[in-house]
Amino acid sequence: MSKNKHMLANSSALVGADRPTAGPVSLAQGVYGARGNLELLACDADDGLWVFWFNADLDSDPLETPDVPPGSWSAGLHFAAGHRYVDALIVQSTLGPDHLEVLALDADGVLQSWYWSPGPGFQRRETDAATHVVRFAAVHAVGVLRLTVEGAEGDAHHLVSTAAGYPERSWAPTATGAPLADEASARALIEAAGAASVGIAPGTARTAASTRDGGTTELTWRDDAGRIRHLGVPTRA
């Protein structure tokens, strides 16, 4: 059985177990490799961010990354040193082409806007997305980012950033944004997959969709020891 097939069983994989990360993580499907890799973003416990990537290729595909063979997670890349973050989100962009978008909420409530491109890597934009933020969510479509931000009083508002001026971004109020994370539903899926025996730390259960194996729900959470867990559950009939 290949590691990728194993990742679709009820045994979850550890991600970055030797890295000092904290809080919920964000996962998105990328466009790299023969079948589209996975990108996972986590906050460092004290300083900066960590990004990990999963090789979703099969053993039968051409081996492009011997250091991260099919069915394996990378050791992680640290960036954004100089700030402590409490939450962060990563999405695959259609711009660049094939850039990555990152929104990272620092401990002062500033929602920073970053992007990744080949060569320079991760770069912070001059304009932040929002301030006085406690919680946020974002969706991306055809270069447009739609954002929902929630303040300390529970007040939520929506922002949009179009592709105009890319790679820089500006933000404007809009009527609709993105749904905030539904932890209860994610927790229920982890439990239904039979993967909850390792524990699910409060506030960390998340879901994402990918095209792996014809359609997969990608589940992420932290176990009782605070380690990042990942499990792919097939969504096809």
PDB file of C-alpha atoms in Angstrom:
ATOM      1  CA  MET A   1       0.000   0.000   0.000  1.00  0.00           C
ATOM      2  CA  SER A   2       1.394   3.414  -0.938  1.00  0.00           C
ATOM      3  CA  LYS A   3       1.741   6.138   1.655  1.00  0.00           C
ATOM      4  CA  ASN A   4      -0.856   8.188  -0.199  1.00  0.00           C
ATOM      5  CA  LYS A   5      -3.364   5.355   0.135  1.00  0.00           C
ATOM      6  CA  HIS A   6      -2.444   5.063   3.794  1.00  0.00           C
ATOM      7  CA  MET A   7      -3.201   8.761   4.200  1.00  0.00           C
ATOM      8  CA  LEU A   8      -6.775   7.943   3.190  1.00  0.00           C
ATOM      9  CA  ALA A   9      -7.204   5.421   5.998  1.00  0.00           C
ATOM     10  CA  ASN A  10      -8.324   6.199   9.549  1.00  0.00           C
ATOM     11  CA  SER A  11      -4.727   6.545  10.775  1.00  0.00           C
ATOM     12  CA  SER A  12      -3.731  10.208  10.803  1.00  0.00           C
ATOM     13  CA  ALA A  13      -0.247  11.501   9.998  1.00  0.00           C
ATOM     14  CA  LEU A  14       1.865  13.808  12.124  1.00  0.00           C
ATOM     15  CA  VAL A  15       3.029  17.035  10.471  1.00  0.00           C
ATOM     16  CA  GLY A  16       6.055  18.969  11.711  1.00  0.00           C
ATOM     17  CA  ALA A  17       6.169  17.067  14.991  1.00  0.00           C
ATOM     18  CA  ASP A  18       9.619  18.477  15.808  1.00  0.00           C
ATOM     19  CA  ARG A  19       8.653  22.086  15.011  1.00  0.00           C
ATOM     20  CA  PRO A  20       7.430  24.466  17.760  1.00  0.00           C
ATOM     21  CA  THR A  21       4.020  25.322  16.298  1.00  0.00           C
ATOM     22  CA  ALA A  22       0.790  26.386  18.011  1.00  0.00           C
ATOM     23  CA  GLY A  23      -2.883  27.034  17.266  1.00  0.00           C
ATOM     24  CA  PRO A  24      -5.071  25.923  14.351  1.00  0.00           C
ATOM     25  CA  VAL A  25      -3.514  25.281  10.956  1.00  0.00           C
ATOM     26  CA  SER A  26      -4.605  26.033   7.400  1.00  0.00           C
ATOM     27  CA  LEU A  27      -4.435  23.582   4.497  1.00  0.00           C
ATOM     28  CA  ALA A  28      -4.915  24.175   0.775  1.00  0.00           C
ATOM     29  CA  GLN A  29      -4.314  22.146  -2.353  1.00  0.00           C
ATOM     30  CA  GLY A  30      -1.515  23.483  -4.514  1.00  0.00           C
ATOM     31  CA  VAL A  31      -0.745  22.965  -8.193  1.00  0.00           C
ATOM     32  CA  TYR A  32       2.731  21.503  -7.927  1.00  0.00           C
ATOM     33  CA  GLY A  33       3.678  17.918  -8.679  1.00  0.00           C
ATOM     34  CA  ALA A  34       1.865  15.551 -11.017  1.00  0.00           C
ATOM     35  CA  ARG A  35      -1.341  15.544  -8.948  1.00  0.00           C
ATOM     36  CA  GLY A  36      -1.379  18.775  -6.937  1.00  0.00           C
ATOM     37  CA  ASN A  37       0.457  18.995  -3.630  1.00  0.00           C
ATOM     38  CA  LEU A  38      -0.961  20.097  -0.281  1.00  0.00           C
ATOM     39  CA  GLU A  39       0.233  23.231   1.518  1.00  0.00           C
ATOM     40  CA  LEU A  40      -0.138  23.499   5.299  1.00  0.00           C
ATOM     41  CA  LEU A  41       0.500  26.720   7.225  1.00  0.00           C
ATOM     42  CA  ALA A  42       1.048  26.885  10.990  1.00  0.00           C
ATOM     43  CA  CYS A  43       2.005  29.571  13.485  1.00  0.00           C
ATOM     44  CA  ASP A  44       5.274  29.187  15.348  1.00  0.00           C
ATOM     45  CA  ALA A  45       4.739  29.076  19.101  1.00  0.00           C
ATOM     46  CA  ASP A  46       6.864  32.206  19.569  1.00  0.00           C
ATOM     47  CA  ASP A  47       8.027  33.792  16.321  1.00  0.00           C
ATOM     48  CA  GLY A  48       6.991  33.601  12.680  1.00  0.00           C
ATOM     49  CA  LEU A  49       5.211  30.992  10.584  1.00  0.00           C
ATOM     50  CA  TRP A  50       5.878  27.489   9.273  1.00  0.00           C
ATOM     51  CA  VAL A  51       4.801  26.097   5.905  1.00  0.00           C
ATOM     52  CA  PHE A  52       4.827  22.366   5.161  1.00  0.00           C
ATOM     53  CA  TRP A  53       3.960  20.636   1.902  1.00  0.00           C
ATOM     54  CA  PHE A  54       2.663  17.155   1.165  1.00  0.00           C
ATOM     55  CA  ASN A  55       3.715  15.224  -1.940  1.00  0.00           C
ATOM     56  CA  ALA A  56       0.404  13.913  -3.294  1.00  0.00           C
ATOM     57  CA  ASP A  57       2.013  12.136  -6.257  1.00  0.00           C
ATOM     58  CA  LEU A  58       1.880   8.359  -6.587  1.00  0.00           C
ATOM     59  CA  ASP A  59       4.859   6.019  -6.473  1.00  0.00           C
ATOM     60  CA  SER A  60       4.327   5.459 -10.204  1.00  0.00           C
ATOM     61  CA  ASP A  61       4.694   9.177 -11.028  1.00  0.00           C
ATOM     62  CA  PRO A  62       8.116  10.635 -11.960  1.00  0.00           C
ATOM     63  CA  LEU A  63      10.034  11.410  -8.762  1.00  0.00           C
ATOM     64  CA  GLU A  64      10.692  15.171  -8.753  1.00  0.00           C
ATOM     65  CA  THR A  65      11.555  15.690  -5.069  1.00  0.00           C
ATOM     66  CA  PRO A  66      13.677  12.878  -3.587  1.00  0.00           C
ATOM     67  CA  ASP A  67      13.817  14.692  -0.231  1.00  0.00           C
ATOM     68  CA  VAL A  68       9.988  14.559   0.010  1.00  0.00           C
ATOM     69  CA  PRO A  69       8.881  11.262  -1.589  1.00  0.00           C
ATOM     70  CA  PRO A  70       5.246  10.559  -2.530  1.00  0.00           C
ATOM     71  CA  GLY A  71       2.936  10.318   0.465  1.00  0.00           C
ATOM     72  CA  SER A  72       5.244  12.344   2.728  1.00  0.00           C
ATOM     73  CA  TRP A  73       5.195  15.742   4.413  1.00  0.00           C
ATOM     74  CA  SER A  74       8.178  18.081   4.158  1.00  0.00           C
ATOM     75  CA  ALA A  75      10.252  19.080   7.176  1.00  0.00           C
ATOM     76  CA  GLY A  76       8.906  22.632   7.002  1.00  0.00           C
ATOM     77  CA  LEU A  77      10.073  26.120   6.059  1.00  0.00           C
ATOM     78  CA  HIS A  78      10.161  28.937   8.626  1.00  0.00           C
ATOM     79  CA  PHE A  79       9.425  32.531   7.567  1.00  0.00           C
ATOM     80  CA  ALA A  80       7.915  35.827   8.800  1.00  0.00           C
ATOM     81  CA  ALA A  81      10.269  36.094  11.771  1.00  0.00           C
ATOM     82  CA  GLY A  82       9.812  39.123  14.012  1.00  0.00           C
ATOM     83  CA  HIS A  83       6.135  38.674  14.904  1.00  0.00           C
ATOM     84  CA  ARG A  84       4.152  36.208  16.976  1.00  0.00           C
ATOM     85  CA  TYR A  85       1.069  34.991  15.134  1.00  0.00           C
ATOM     86  CA  VAL A  86      -2.146  33.501  16.517  1.00  0.00           C
ATOM     87  CA  ASP A  87      -3.786  32.330  13.279  1.00  0.00           C
ATOM     88  CA  ALA A  88      -2.915  32.161   9.591  1.00  0.00           C
ATOM     89  CA  LEU A  89      -4.443  31.038   6.304  1.00  0.00           C
ATOM     90  CA  ILE A  90      -2.927  29.868   3.025  1.00  0.00           C
ATOM     91  CA  VAL A  91      -4.645  29.595  -0.379  1.00  0.00           C
ATOM     92  CA  GLN A  92      -3.481  28.673  -3.857  1.00  0.00           C
ATOM     93  CA  SER A  93      -3.698  31.689  -6.157  1.00  0.00           C
ATOM     94  CA  THR A  94      -4.557  31.752  -9.847  1.00  0.00           C
ATOM     95  CA  LEU A  95      -2.253  34.750 -10.263  1.00  0.00           C
ATOM     96  CA  GLY A  96       1.478  34.856 -10.784  1.00  0.00           C
ATOM     97  CA  PRO A  97       0.910  32.254 -12.139  1.00  0.00           C
ATOM     98  CA  ASP A  98       0.647  29.729  -9.329  1.00  0.00           C
ATOM     99  CA  HIS A  99       1.484  32.063  -6.463  1.00  0.00           C
ATOM    100  CA  LEU A 100       0.308  31.416  -2.899  1.00  0.00           C
ATOM    101  CA  GLU A 101      -1.644  33.877  -0.756  1.00  0.00           C
ATOM    102  CA  VAL A 102      -1.145  34.093   3.017  1.00  0.00           C
ATOM    103  CA  LEU A 103      -3.134  36.054   5.583  1.00  0.00           C
ATOM    104  CA  ALA A 104      -1.523  36.035   9.021  1.00  0.00           C
ATOM    105  CA  LEU A 105      -3.033  37.448  12.220  1.00  0.00           C
ATOM    106  CA  ASP A 106      -0.391  38.696  14.634  1.00  0.00           C
ATOM    107  CA  ALA A 107      -0.708  38.982  18.401  1.00  0.00           C
ATOM    108  CA  ASP A 108      -1.519  42.707  18.105  1.00  0.00           C
ATOM    109  CA  GLY A 109      -4.626  42.046  15.998  1.00  0.00           C
ATOM    110  CA  VAL A 110      -3.064  43.079  12.682  1.00  0.00           C
ATOM    111  CA  LEU A 111      -4.062  40.878   9.754  1.00  0.00           C
ATOM    112  CA  GLN A 112      -0.985  40.889   7.543  1.00  0.00           C
ATOM    113  CA  SER A 113      -1.108  40.144   3.814  1.00  0.00           C
ATOM    114  CA  TRP A 114       1.658  38.016   2.260  1.00  0.00           C
ATOM    115  CA  TYR A 115       2.262  36.187  -1.001  1.00  0.00           C
ATOM    116  CA  TRP A 116       4.703  33.565  -2.266  1.00  0.00           C
ATOM    117  CA  SER A 117       6.332  33.497  -5.678  1.00  0.00           C
ATOM    118  CA  PRO A 118       9.145  31.327  -7.074  1.00  0.00           C
ATOM    119  CA  GLY A 119      12.554  32.802  -6.341  1.00  0.00           C
ATOM    120  CA  PRO A 120      11.855  35.509  -3.746  1.00  0.00           C
ATOM    121  CA  GLY A 121       9.637  33.188  -1.698  1.00  0.00           C
ATOM    122  CA  PHE A 122       7.278  34.691   0.890  1.00  0.00           C
ATOM    123  CA  GLN A 123       6.987  38.486   0.918  1.00  0.00           C
ATOM    124  CA  ARG A 124       4.863  40.736   3.103  1.00  0.00           C
ATOM    125  CA  ARG A 125       2.843  43.389   1.324  1.00  0.00           C
ATOM    126  CA  GLU A 126       3.036  47.035   2.336  1.00  0.00           C
ATOM    127  CA  THR A 127      -0.714  47.200   3.007  1.00  0.00           C
ATOM    128  CA  ASP A 128      -2.204  45.033   5.753  1.00  0.00           C
ATOM    129  CA  ALA A 129      -5.683  43.602   5.266  1.00  0.00           C
ATOM    130  CA  ALA A 130      -7.208  44.815   8.562  1.00  0.00           C
ATOM    131  CA  THR A 131      -6.499  45.788  12.174  1.00  0.00           C
ATOM    132  CA  HIS A 132      -8.173  45.066  15.539  1.00  0.00           C
ATOM    133  CA  VAL A 133      -8.951  41.546  14.320  1.00  0.00           C
ATOM    134  CA  VAL A 134      -9.756  38.600  16.592  1.00  0.00           C
ATOM    135  CA  ARG A 135     -10.928  36.067  14.023  1.00  0.00           C
ATOM    136  CA  PHE A 136     -11.048  35.913  10.232  1.00  0.00           C
ATOM    137  CA  ALA A 137     -11.765  33.777   7.173  1.00  0.00           C
ATOM    138  CA  ALA A 138     -11.061  34.221   3.466  1.00  0.00           C
ATOM    139  CA  VAL A 139     -11.935  32.684   0.105  1.00  0.00           C
ATOM    140  CA  HIS A 140     -10.153  33.092  -3.226  1.00  0.00           C
ATOM    141  CA  ALA A 141     -11.555  32.946  -6.751  1.00  0.00           C
ATOM    142  CA  VAL A 142      -9.889  34.088  -9.986  1.00  0.00           C
ATOM    143  CA  GLY A 143      -7.476  36.385  -8.165  1.00  0.00           C
ATOM    144  CA  VAL A 144     -10.128  37.953  -5.921  1.00  0.00           C
ATOM    145  CA  LEU A 145      -9.889  37.541  -2.144  1.00  0.00           C
ATOM    146  CA  ARG A 146     -13.034  37.919  -0.035  1.00  0.00           C
ATOM    147  CA  LEU A 147     -12.508  38.320   3.668  1.00  0.00           C
ATOM    148  CA  THR A 148     -14.603  38.249   6.835  1.00  0.00           C
ATOM    149  CA  VAL A 149     -13.025  39.772   9.940  1.00  0.00           C
ATOM    150  CA  GLU A 150     -14.399  39.716  13.470  1.00  0.00           C
ATOM    151  CA  GLY A 151     -13.425  42.175  16.210  1.00  0.00           C
ATOM    152  CA  ALA A 152     -13.204  41.850  19.982  1.00  0.00           C
ATOM    153  CA  GLU A 153     -16.875  42.756  20.421  1.00  0.00           C
ATOM    154  CA  GLY A 154     -17.986  40.054  17.990  1.00  0.00           C
ATOM    155  CA  ASP A 155     -18.668  42.583  15.251  1.00  0.00           C
ATOM    156  CA  ALA A 156     -17.990  41.175  11.787  1.00  0.00           C
ATOM    157  CA  HIS A 157     -17.476  42.947   8.491  1.00  0.00           C
ATOM    158  CA  HIS A 158     -16.452  41.941   4.988  1.00  0.00           C
ATOM    159  CA  LEU A 159     -13.631  43.105   2.733  1.00  0.00           C
ATOM    160  CA  VAL A 160     -12.671  42.390  -0.859  1.00  0.00           C
ATOM    161  CA  SER A 161      -9.401  42.680  -2.766  1.00  0.00           C
ATOM    162  CA  THR A 162      -9.394  42.393  -6.547  1.00  0.00           C
ATOM    163  CA  ALA A 163      -6.437  41.522  -8.754  1.00  0.00           C
ATOM    164  CA  ALA A 164      -5.911  45.179  -9.707  1.00  0.00           C
ATOM    165  CA  GLY A 165      -2.344  46.206  -8.922  1.00  0.00           C
ATOM    166  CA  TYR A 166      -1.204  42.666  -8.144  1.00  0.00           C
ATOM    167  CA  PRO A 167       1.088  41.608  -6.487  1.00  0.00           C
ATOM    168  CA  GLU A 168       0.147  44.480  -4.166  1.00  0.00           C
ATOM    169  CA  ARG A 169      -3.372  44.392  -2.753  1.00  0.00           C
ATOM    170  CA  SER A 170      -5.832  46.988  -1.498  1.00  0.00           C
ATOM    171  CA  TRP A 171      -8.981  46.251   0.480  1.00  0.00           C
ATOM    172  CA  ALA A 172     -12.483  47.698   0.269  1.00  0.00           C
ATOM    173  CA  PRO A 173     -15.743  47.045   2.154  1.00  0.00           C
ATOM    174  CA  THR A 174     -18.133  44.622   0.490  1.00  0.00           C
ATOM    175  CA  ALA A 175     -21.479  42.979   1.214  1.00  0.00           C
ATOM    176  CA  THR A 176     -20.317  39.367   1.427  1.00  0.00           C
ATOM    177  CA  GLY A 177     -17.225  37.620   2.703  1.00  0.00           C
ATOM    178  CA  ALA A 178     -16.213  34.118   3.753  1.00  0.00           C
ATOM    179  CA  PRO A 179     -17.809  31.831   6.353  1.00  0.00           C
ATOM    180  CA  LEU A 180     -15.868  31.560   9.593  1.00  0.00           C
ATOM    181  CA  ALA A 181     -14.460  28.151  10.518  1.00  0.00           C
ATOM    182  CA  ASP A 182     -17.043  25.586  11.613  1.00  0.00           C
ATOM    183  CA  GLU A 183     -15.076  23.654  14.210  1.00  0.00           C
ATOM    184  CA  ALA A 184     -18.015  21.532  15.327  1.00  0.00           C
ATOM    185  CA  SER A 185     -18.509  20.089  11.841  1.00  0.00           C
ATOM    186  CA  ALA A 186     -14.784  19.429  11.455  1.00  0.00           C
ATOM    187  CA  ARG A 187     -14.653  17.690  14.828  1.00  0.00           C
ATOM    188  CA  ALA A 188     -17.620  15.517  13.861  1.00  0.00           C
ATOM    189  CA  LEU A 189     -15.866  14.437  10.652  1.00  0.00           C
ATOM    190  CA  ILE A 190     -12.697  13.524  12.551  1.00  0.00           C
ATOM    191  CA  GLU A 191     -14.730  11.467  15.005  1.00  0.00           C
ATOM    192  CA  ALA A 192     -16.695   9.792  12.194  1.00  0.00           C
ATOM    193  CA  ALA A 193     -13.402   8.835  10.521  1.00  0.00           C
ATOM    194  CA  GLY A 194     -12.347   7.017  13.687  1.00  0.00           C
ATOM    195  CA  ALA A 195      -9.348   9.290  14.210  1.00  0.00           C
ATOM    196  CA  ALA A 196     -10.304  11.018  17.463  1.00  0.00           C
ATOM    197  CA  SER A 197      -8.569   8.549  19.790  1.00  0.00           C
ATOM    198  CA  VAL A 198      -5.449  10.754  19.785  1.00  0.00           C
ATOM    199  CA  GLY A 199      -7.566  13.664  21.030  1.00  0.00           C
ATOM    200  CA  ILE A 200      -8.760  16.883  19.402  1.00  0.00           C
ATOM    201  CA  ALA A 201      -7.485  20.074  21.033  1.00  0.00           C
ATOM    202  CA  PRO A 202     -10.248  22.700  21.353  1.00  0.00           C
ATOM    203  CA  GLY A 203     -10.296  25.288  18.582  1.00  0.00           C
ATOM    204  CA  THR A 204      -8.047  23.378  16.180  1.00  0.00           C
ATOM    205  CA  ALA A 205     -10.300  21.154  14.031  1.00  0.00           C
ATOM    206  CA  ARG A 206     -10.431  22.302  10.402  1.00  0.00           C
ATOM    207  CA  THR A 207     -11.479  20.941   6.990  1.00  0.00           C
ATOM    208  CA  ALA A 208     -10.416  21.624   3.411  1.00  0.00           C
ATOM    209  CA  ALA A 209     -11.235  20.048   0.057  1.00  0.00           C
ATOM    210  CA  SER A 210      -8.841  18.552  -2.477  1.00  0.00           C
ATOM    211  CA  THR A 211      -9.021  16.502  -5.668  1.00  0.00           C
ATOM    212  CA  ARG A 212      -6.815  13.721  -4.284  1.00  0.00           C
ATOM    213  CA  ASP A 213      -8.072  10.214  -5.034  1.00  0.00           C
ATOM    214  CA  GLY A 214     -10.989  11.648  -6.989  1.00  0.00           C
ATOM    215  CA  GLY A 215     -12.087  13.964  -4.171  1.00  0.00           C
ATOM    216  CA  THR A 216     -10.914  14.153  -0.566  1.00  0.00           C
ATOM    217  CA  THR A 217     -11.879  16.017   2.590  1.00  0.00           C
ATOM    218  CA  GLU A 218      -8.603  17.020   4.227  1.00  0.00           C
ATOM    219  CA  LEU A 219      -8.923  17.080   8.030  1.00  0.00           C
ATOM    220  CA  THR A 220      -6.416  18.838  10.290  1.00  0.00           C
ATOM    221  CA  TRP A 221      -6.304  19.257  14.059  1.00  0.00           C
ATOM    222  CA  ARG A 222      -4.012  19.118  17.080  1.00  0.00           C
ATOM    223  CA  ASP A 223      -3.978  16.051  19.277  1.00  0.00           C
ATOM    224  CA  ASP A 224      -3.827  15.971  23.081  1.00  0.00           C
ATOM    225  CA  ALA A 225      -0.043  16.394  22.906  1.00  0.00           C
ATOM    226  CA  GLY A 226      -0.391  19.551  20.781  1.00  0.00           C
ATOM    227  CA  ARG A 227       0.937  17.923  17.610  1.00  0.00           C
ATOM    228  CA  ILE A 228      -0.499  18.659  14.149  1.00  0.00           C
ATOM    229  CA  ARG A 229      -2.526  15.787  12.692  1.00  0.00           C
ATOM    230  CA  HIS A 230      -3.675  15.322   9.089  1.00  0.00           C
ATOM    231  CA  LEU A 231      -6.102  12.814   7.632  1.00  0.00           C
ATOM    232  CA  GLY A 232      -7.630  12.590   4.163  1.00  0.00           C
ATOM    233  CA  VAL A 233     -11.148  11.156   3.911  1.00  0.00           C
ATOM    234  CA  PRO A 234     -12.495  10.237   0.438  1.00  0.00           C
ATOM    235  CA  THR A 235     -15.605  12.211  -0.496  1.00  0.00           C
ATOM    236  CA  ARG A 236     -16.506  10.379  -3.691  1.00  0.00           C
ATOM    237  CA  ALA A 237     -19.415   7.943  -3.652  1.00  0.00           C
TER     238      ALA A 237
END
